[in-house]
Coordinates of C-alpha atoms in Angstrom, one line a residue:
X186 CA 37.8 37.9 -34.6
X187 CA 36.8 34.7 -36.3
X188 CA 39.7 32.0 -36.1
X189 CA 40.2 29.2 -38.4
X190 CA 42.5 26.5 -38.7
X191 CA 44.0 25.1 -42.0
X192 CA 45.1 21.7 -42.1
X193 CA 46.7 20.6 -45.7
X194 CA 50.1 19.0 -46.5
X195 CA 50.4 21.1 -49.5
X196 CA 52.2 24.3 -48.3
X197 CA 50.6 26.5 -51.8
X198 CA 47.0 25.3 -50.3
X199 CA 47.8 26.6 -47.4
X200 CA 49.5 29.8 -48.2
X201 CA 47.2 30.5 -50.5
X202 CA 43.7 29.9 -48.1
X203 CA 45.8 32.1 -45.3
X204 CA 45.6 34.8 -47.1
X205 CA 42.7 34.7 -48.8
X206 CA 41.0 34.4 -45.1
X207 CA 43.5 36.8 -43.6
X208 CA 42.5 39.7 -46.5
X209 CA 38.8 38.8 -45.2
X210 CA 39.7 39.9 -41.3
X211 CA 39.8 36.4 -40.2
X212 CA 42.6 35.0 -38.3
X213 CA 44.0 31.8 -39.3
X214 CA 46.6 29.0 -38.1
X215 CA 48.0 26.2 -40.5
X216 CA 49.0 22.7 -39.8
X217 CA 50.6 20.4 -42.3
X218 CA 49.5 17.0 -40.9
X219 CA 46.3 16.0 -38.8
X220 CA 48.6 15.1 -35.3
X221 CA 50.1 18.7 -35.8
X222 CA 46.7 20.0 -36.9
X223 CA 44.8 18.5 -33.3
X224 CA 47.4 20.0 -30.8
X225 CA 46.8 23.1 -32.8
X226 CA 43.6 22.9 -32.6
X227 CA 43.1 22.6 -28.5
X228 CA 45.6 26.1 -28.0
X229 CA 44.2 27.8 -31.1
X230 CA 40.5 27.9 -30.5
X231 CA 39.2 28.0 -34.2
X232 CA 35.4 28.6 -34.8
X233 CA 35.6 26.8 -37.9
X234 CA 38.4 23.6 -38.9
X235 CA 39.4 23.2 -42.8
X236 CA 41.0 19.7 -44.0
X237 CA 42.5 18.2 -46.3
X238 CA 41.0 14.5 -46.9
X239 CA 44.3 13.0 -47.7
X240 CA 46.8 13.8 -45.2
X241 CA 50.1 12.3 -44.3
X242 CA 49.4 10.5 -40.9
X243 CA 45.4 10.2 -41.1
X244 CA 42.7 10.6 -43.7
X245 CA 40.4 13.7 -42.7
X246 CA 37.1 11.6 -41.9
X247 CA 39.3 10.1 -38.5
X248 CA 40.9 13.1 -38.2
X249 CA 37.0 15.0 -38.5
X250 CA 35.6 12.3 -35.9
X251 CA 38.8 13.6 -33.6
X252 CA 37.9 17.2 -34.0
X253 CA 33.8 16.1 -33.4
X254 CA 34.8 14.7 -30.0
X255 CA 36.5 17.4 -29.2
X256 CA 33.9 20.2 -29.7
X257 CA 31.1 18.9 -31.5
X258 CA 29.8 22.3 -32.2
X259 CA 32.7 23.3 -34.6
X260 CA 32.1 23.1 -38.3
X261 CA 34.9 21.5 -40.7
X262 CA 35.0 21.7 -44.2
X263 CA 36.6 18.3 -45.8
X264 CA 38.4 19.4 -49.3
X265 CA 40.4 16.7 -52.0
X266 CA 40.7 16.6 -55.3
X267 CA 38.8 13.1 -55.6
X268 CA 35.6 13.9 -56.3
X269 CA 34.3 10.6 -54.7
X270 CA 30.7 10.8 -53.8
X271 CA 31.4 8.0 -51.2
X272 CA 33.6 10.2 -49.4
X273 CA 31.4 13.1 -49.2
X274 CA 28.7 11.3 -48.0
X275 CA 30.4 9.7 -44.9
X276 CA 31.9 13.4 -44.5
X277 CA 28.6 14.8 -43.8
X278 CA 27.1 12.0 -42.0
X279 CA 30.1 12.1 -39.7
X280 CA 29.0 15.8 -39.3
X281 CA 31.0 17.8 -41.6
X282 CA 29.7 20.9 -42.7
X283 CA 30.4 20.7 -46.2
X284 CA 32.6 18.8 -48.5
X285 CA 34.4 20.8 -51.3
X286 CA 37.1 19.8 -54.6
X287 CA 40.1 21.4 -55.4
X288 CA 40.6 24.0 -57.4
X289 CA 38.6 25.6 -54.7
X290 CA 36.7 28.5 -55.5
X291 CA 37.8 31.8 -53.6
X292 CA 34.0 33.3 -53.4
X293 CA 32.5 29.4 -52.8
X294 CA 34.9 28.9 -50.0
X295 CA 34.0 32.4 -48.5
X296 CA 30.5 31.7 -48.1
X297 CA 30.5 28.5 -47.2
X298 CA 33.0 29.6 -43.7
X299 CA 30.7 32.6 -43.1
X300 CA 27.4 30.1 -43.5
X301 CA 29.1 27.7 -41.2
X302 CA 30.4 29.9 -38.7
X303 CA 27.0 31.6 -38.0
X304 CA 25.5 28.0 -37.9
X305 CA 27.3 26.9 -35.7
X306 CA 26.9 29.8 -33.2
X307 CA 23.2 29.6 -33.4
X308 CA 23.2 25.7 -32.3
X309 CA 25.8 26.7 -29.9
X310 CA 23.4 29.2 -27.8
X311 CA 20.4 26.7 -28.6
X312 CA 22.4 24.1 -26.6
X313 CA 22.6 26.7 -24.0
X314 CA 18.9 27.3 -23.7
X315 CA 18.7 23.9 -23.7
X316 CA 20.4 23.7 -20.5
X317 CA 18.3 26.0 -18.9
X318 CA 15.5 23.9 -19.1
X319 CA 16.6 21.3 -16.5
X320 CA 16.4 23.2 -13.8
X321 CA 15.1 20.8 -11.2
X322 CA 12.6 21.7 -8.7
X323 CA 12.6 21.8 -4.7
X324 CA 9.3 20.5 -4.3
X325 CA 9.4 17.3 -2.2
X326 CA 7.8 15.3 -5.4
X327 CA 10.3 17.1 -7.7
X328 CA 13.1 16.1 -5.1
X329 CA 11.9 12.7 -5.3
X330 CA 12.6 12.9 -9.2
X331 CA 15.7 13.4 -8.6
X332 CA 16.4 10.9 -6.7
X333 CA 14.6 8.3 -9.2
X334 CA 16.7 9.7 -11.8
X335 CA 20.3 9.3 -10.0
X336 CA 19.3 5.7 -8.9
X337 CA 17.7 4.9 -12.2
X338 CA 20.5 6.5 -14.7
X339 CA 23.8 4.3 -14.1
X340 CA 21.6 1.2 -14.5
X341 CA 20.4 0.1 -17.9
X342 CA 16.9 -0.6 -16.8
X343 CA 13.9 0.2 -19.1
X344 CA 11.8 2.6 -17.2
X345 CA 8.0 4.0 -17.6
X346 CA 7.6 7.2 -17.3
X347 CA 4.1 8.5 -16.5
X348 CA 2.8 12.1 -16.1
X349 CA 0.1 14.5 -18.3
X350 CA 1.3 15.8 -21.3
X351 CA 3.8 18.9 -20.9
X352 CA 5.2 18.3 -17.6
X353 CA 8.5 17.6 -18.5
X354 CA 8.4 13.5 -19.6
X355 CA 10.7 14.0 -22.3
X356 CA 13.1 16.3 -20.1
X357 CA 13.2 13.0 -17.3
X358 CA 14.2 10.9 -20.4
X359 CA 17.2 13.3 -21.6
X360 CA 18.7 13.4 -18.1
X361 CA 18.3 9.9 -17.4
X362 CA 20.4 9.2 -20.5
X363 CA 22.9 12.4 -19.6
X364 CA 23.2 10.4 -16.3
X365 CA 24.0 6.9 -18.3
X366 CA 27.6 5.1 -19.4
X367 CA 25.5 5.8 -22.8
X368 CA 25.4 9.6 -22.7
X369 CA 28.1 9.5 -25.3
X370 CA 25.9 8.0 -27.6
X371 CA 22.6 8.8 -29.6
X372 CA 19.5 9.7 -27.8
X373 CA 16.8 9.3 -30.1
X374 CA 13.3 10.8 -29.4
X375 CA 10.1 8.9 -31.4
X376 CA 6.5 10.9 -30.9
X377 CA 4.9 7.8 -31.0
X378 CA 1.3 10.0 -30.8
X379 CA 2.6 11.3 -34.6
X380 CA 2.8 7.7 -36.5
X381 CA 0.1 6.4 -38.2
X382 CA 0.5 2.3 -38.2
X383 CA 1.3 2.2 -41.8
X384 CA 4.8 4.4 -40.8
X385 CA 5.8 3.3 -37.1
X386 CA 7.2 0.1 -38.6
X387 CA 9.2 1.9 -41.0
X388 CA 10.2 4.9 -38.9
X389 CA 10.8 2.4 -35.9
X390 CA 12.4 -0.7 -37.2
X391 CA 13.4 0.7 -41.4
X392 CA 12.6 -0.8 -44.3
X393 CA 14.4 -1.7 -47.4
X394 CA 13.7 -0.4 -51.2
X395 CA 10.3 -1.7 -52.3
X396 CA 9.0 -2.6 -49.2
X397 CA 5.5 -1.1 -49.8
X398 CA 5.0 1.9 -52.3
X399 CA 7.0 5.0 -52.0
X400 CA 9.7 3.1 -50.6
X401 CA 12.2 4.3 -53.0
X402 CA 15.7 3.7 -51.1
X403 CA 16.2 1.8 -47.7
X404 CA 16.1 3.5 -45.1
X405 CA 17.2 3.2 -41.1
X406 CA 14.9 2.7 -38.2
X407 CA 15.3 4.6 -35.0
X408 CA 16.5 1.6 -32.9
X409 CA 19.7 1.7 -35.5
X410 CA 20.1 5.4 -35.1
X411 CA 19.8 4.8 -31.3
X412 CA 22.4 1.7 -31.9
X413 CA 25.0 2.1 -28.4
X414 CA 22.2 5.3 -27.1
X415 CA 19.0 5.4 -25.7
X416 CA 15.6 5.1 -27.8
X417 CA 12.7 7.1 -26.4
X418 CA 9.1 6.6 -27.1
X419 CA 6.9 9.2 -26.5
X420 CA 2.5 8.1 -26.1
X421 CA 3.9 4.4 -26.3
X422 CA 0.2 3.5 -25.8
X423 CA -0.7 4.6 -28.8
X424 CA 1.3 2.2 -31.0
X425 CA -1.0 -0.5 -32.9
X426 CA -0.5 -3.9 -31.3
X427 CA 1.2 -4.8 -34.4
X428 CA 4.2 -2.8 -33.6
X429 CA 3.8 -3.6 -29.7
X430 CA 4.9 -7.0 -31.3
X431 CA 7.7 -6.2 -33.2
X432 CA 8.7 -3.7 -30.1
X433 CA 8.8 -6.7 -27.8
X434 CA 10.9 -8.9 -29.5
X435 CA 13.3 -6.2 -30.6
X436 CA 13.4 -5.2 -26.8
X437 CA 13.6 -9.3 -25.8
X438 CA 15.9 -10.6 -28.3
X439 CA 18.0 -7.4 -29.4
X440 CA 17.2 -7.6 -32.9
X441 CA 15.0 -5.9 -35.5
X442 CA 13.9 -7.0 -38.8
X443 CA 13.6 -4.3 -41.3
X444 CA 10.7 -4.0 -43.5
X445 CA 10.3 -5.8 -46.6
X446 CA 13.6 -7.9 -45.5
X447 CA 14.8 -11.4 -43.8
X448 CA 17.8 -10.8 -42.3
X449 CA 17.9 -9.7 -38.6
X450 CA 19.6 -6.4 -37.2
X451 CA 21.4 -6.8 -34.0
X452 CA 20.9 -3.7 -31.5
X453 CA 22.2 -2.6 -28.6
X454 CA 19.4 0.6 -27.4
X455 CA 17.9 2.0 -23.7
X456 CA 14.5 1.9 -24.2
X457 CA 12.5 4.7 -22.5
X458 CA 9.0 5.1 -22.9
X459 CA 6.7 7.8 -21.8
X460 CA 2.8 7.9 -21.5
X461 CA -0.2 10.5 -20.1
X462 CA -2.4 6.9 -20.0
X463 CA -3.1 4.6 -17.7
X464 CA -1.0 1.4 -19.2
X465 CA -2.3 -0.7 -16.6
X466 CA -6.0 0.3 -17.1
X467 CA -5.2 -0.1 -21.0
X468 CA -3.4 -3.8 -20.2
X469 CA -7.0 -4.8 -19.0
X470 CA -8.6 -3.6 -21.6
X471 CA -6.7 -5.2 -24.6
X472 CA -5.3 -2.4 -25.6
X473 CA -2.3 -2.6 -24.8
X474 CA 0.1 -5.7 -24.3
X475 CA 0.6 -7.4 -20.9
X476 CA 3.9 -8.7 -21.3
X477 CA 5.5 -5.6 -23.5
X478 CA 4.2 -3.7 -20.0
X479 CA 5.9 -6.1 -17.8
X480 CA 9.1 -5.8 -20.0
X481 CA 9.3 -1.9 -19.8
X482 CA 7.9 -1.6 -16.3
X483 CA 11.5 -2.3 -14.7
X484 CA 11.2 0.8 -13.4
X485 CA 8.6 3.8 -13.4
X486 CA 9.1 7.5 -12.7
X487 CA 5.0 9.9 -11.6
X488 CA 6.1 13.0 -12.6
X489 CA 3.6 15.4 -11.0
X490 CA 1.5 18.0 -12.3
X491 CA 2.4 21.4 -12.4
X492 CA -0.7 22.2 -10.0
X493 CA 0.2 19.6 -7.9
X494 CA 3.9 20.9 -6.9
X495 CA 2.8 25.2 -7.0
X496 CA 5.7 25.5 -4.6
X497 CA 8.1 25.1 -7.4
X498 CA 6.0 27.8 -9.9
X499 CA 8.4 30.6 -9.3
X500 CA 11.8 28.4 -9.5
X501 CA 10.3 27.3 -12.8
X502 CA 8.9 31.1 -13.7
X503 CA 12.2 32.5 -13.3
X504 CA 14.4 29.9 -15.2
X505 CA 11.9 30.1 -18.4
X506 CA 12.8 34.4 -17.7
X507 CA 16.2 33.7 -18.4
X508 CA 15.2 31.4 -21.0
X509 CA 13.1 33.7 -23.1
X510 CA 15.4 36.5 -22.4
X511 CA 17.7 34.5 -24.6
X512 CA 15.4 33.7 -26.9
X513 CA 13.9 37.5 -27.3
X514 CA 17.0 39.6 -27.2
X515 CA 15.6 41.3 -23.7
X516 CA 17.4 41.5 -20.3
X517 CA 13.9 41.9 -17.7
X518 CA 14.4 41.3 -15.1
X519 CA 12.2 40.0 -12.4
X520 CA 8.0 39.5 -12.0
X521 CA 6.1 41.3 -10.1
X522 CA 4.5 39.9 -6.9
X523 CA 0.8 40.1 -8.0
X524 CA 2.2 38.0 -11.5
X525 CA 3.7 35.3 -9.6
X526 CA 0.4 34.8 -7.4
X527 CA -1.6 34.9 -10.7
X528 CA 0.4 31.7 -11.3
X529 CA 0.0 30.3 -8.4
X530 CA -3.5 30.3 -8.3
X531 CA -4.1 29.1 -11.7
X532 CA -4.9 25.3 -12.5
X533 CA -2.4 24.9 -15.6
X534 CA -3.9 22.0 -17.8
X535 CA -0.9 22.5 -20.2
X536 CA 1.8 22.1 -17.1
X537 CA 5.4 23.4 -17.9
X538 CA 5.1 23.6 -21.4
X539 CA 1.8 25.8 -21.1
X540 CA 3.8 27.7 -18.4
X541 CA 6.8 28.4 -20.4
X542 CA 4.8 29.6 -23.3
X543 CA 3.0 32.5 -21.0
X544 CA 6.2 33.5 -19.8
X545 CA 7.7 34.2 -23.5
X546 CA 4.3 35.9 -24.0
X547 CA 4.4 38.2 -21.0
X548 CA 8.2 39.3 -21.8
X549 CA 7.4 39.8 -25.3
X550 CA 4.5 41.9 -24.0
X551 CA 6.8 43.8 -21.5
X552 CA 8.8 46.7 -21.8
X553 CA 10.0 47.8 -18.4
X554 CA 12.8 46.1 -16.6
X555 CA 9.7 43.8 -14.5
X556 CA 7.0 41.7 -15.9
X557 CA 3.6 43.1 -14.6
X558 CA 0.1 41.1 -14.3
X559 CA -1.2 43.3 -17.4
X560 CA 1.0 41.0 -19.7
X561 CA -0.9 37.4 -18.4
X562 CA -3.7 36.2 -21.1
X563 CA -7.4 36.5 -20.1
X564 CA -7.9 32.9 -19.0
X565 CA -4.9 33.6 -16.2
X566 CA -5.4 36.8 -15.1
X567 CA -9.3 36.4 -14.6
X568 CA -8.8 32.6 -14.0
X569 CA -11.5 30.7 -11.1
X570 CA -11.6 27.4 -9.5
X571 CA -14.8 26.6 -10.7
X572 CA -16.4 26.4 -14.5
X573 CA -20.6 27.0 -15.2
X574 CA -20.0 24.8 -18.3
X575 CA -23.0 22.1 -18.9
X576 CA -20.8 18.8 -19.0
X577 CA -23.4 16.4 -20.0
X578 CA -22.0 15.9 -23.4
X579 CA -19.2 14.7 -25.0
X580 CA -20.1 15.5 -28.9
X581 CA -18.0 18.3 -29.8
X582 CA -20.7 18.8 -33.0
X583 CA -23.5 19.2 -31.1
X584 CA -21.8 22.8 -28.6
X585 CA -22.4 26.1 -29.5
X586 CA -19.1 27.8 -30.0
X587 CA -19.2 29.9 -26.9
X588 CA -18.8 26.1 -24.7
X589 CA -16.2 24.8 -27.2
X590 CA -13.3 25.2 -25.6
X591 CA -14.3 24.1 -22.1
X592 CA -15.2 21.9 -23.5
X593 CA -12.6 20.6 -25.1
X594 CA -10.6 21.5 -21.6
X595 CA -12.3 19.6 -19.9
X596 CA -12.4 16.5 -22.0
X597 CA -8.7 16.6 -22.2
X598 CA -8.3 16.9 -18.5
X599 CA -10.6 13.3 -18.4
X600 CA -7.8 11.2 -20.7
X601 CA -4.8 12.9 -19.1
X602 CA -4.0 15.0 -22.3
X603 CA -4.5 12.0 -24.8
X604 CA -5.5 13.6 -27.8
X605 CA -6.5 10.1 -29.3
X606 CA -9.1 9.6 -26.9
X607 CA -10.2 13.0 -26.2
X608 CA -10.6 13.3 -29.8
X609 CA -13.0 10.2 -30.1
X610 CA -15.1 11.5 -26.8
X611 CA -15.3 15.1 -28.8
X612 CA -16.6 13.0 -31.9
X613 CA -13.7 15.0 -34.4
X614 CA -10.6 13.8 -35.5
X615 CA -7.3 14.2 -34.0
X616 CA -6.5 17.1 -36.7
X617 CA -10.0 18.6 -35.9
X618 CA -9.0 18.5 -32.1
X619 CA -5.3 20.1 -33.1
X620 CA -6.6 22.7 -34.9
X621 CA -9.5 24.3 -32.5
X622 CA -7.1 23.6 -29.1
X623 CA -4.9 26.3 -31.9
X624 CA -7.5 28.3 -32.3
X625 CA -8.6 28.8 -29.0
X626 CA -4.8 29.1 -27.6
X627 CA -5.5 25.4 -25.5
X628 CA -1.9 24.3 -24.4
X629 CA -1.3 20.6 -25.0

């Protein structure tokens, strides 16, 4: 049974919402002030928190950022009888669910607690999934990783972190922040890779109303929702070296300049950065600025290739199991021998993510209680060392279908996974390359 707890000095409110909720099979406790309503709240266990913005002691928005630090999975819906726009706005960015006037509206009120309950159930069991995923290896490089991380973490270094796309970058990132006097703060992920130059300024640094066209409203920059957090960059090498500019004297100076504005922003982020390039090789050829490298190179984290640490394969096999069992509704329960050796054996170009994604395959595939060889995709199960492809050229227009996507493998393995650069070798665009790596199930 459902539980939820009313908070409201007006006795009729709460009467009146009690049974209302009770009639409805949920179970309910009431509180007349916000102090009363918090020690309720840690011996009741409500799924779901209703407040009155004006109460006695506190107004509800403290009272909400009480409840949020407590369990920030629980929904709370704000009510008053001051329709003030104001109010609901910093309600819902403070996380309320919703944000409701008096008279309230029996049906409204009903729907709204069965939408938030549910929601918040679902984003309860994603944050549990979640966790799965960093499981840490036993490999002596994944060991090593650990070790970076735990030295790395407490500090408030910038740190590089290097590796091919999909073995676990932005994983590295989270727990070094989970591991930081910051983890109670924002930790904001930016797919560099994904911004044209026209939008990284804006999506980086903001911008105010009228800055360039289709700037309707100002807008916030990642560095101010990272303000107190930790900021992480994904494919920093692709940023133009416009931004690598501005990035450098936000990260120097702690300030940011909005675009289409003159005053500075003081911030206060981490600033992690991740990359499948070699900065160092792009340093000497001007692409890529020498001093913004020396400024985020205070630290650097390798993490390895999937094929280059097979020993961890059935750790990482068997936590993305439980994972997927989640996901799918199933309950298998283990791989069979000959599976696990498939995986061993294979060369995985799309590392952990690619891995992960033939796991949920193979159990959606499955039906018995163990995961057989029969569920592996064609380029696993009759996988060899060595390819009869002709490599002599790069121009994607100029192969027969039937070499595209070996093509297109093998390219990819040549720039580390940058799809930039692969993209310009293959002679297509980057949504060209995207959309045949789709269509011929390339993991990347």
């Amino acid at each position: 049974m459902n539980k939820i707890l009313i908070i409201d000095d007006d006795p009729t409110i709460c009467i009146m919402l009690q049974g209302l909720l009770n009639k409805k099979g949920y179970e309910t406790e009431i509180a007349f002030s916000a102090n009363e309503g918090l020690k309720k709240f840690s011996s009741f266990k409500a799924n779901l928190v209703i407040s009155d913005f004006r109460l006695p002691d506190i107004n509800g928005l403290d009272l909400l950022k009480q409840i949020k630090s407590l369990n920030p999975h629980i929904p709370v819906i704000i009510m008053t009888s001051y329709a003030e726009i104001r109010t609901a706005v910093n309600a819902i960015k403070l996380g309320a669910y919703e944000y409701v006037t008096k008279p309230l509206n029996p049906e409204e009120i009903l729907v709204l607690i069965k939408s938030a309950i549910e929601k918040s159930k679902t984003v309860e069991k994603v944050d549990k999934v979640k966790k799965i995923e960093f499981i840490r290896g036993k490999s002596p490089n994944s060991v090593q990783i650990d070790q970076y991380i735990n030295l790395v973490a407490p500090t408030d270094m910038s740190v590089i972190i290097e590796g091919e796309s999909g073995t676990g970058k932005e994983i590295v990132a989270r727990r070094i922040h989970e591991a930081s006097a910051r983890k109670d703060k924002n930790f904001v992920a930016v797919d560099c890779g994904a911004l044209s130059n026209e939008l990284a300024g804006s999506e980086l640094f903001g911008h105010n109303k009228g800055a360039f066209t289709g700037a309707i409203s100002d807008k916030k920059g990642q560095f101010e929702h990272a303000k107190g957090g930790t900021l992480f960059l994904d494919e920093i090498g692709n940023l133009s070296y416009e931004i690598q500019i501005k990035l450098l004297r936000a990260i120097q100076e702690r300030k940011i300049r909005q675009l289409g504005s003159n005053d500075d922003i003081d911030t206060d982020v981490r600033i992690l950065v991740a990359t499948n390039e070699d900065l160092i090789k792009e340093v000497n050829n001007s692409n890529f600025r020498e001093d913004l490298y020396h400024r985020l190179n205070e630290f650097k984290i390798s993490v390895p290739a999937l094929r280059d640490r097979k020993e961890d394969i059935k750790l990482f096999a068997d936590n993305f199991l439980q994972l997927s069992n989640q996901e799918l509704n199933k309950n298998i329960t283990e791989f069979s021998e000959e599976f696990i050796q498939k995986l061993k054996a294979y060369n995985w170009p799309g590392n952990l993510r690619e891995l992960r994604n033939v796991i949920r395959r193979a159990l959606l595939l499955s039906t018995g209680e163990r995961v057989e060889t029969s569920a592996l995709p064609p380029e696993i199960l009759h996988y060899q060392e060595t390819s009869s492809v002709d490599n002599s050229t790069t121009d994607l227009k100029l192969l027969q279908a039937s070499t595209e996507r070996d093509k297109i493998i093998n390219t990819l393995k040549e720039v580390n996974n940058n799809k930039s650069k692969a993209a310009r070798l293959l002679n297509i665009d980057r949504k060209t390359l995207y959309t045949k790596m789709k269509q011929y199930g390339i993991e990347g």
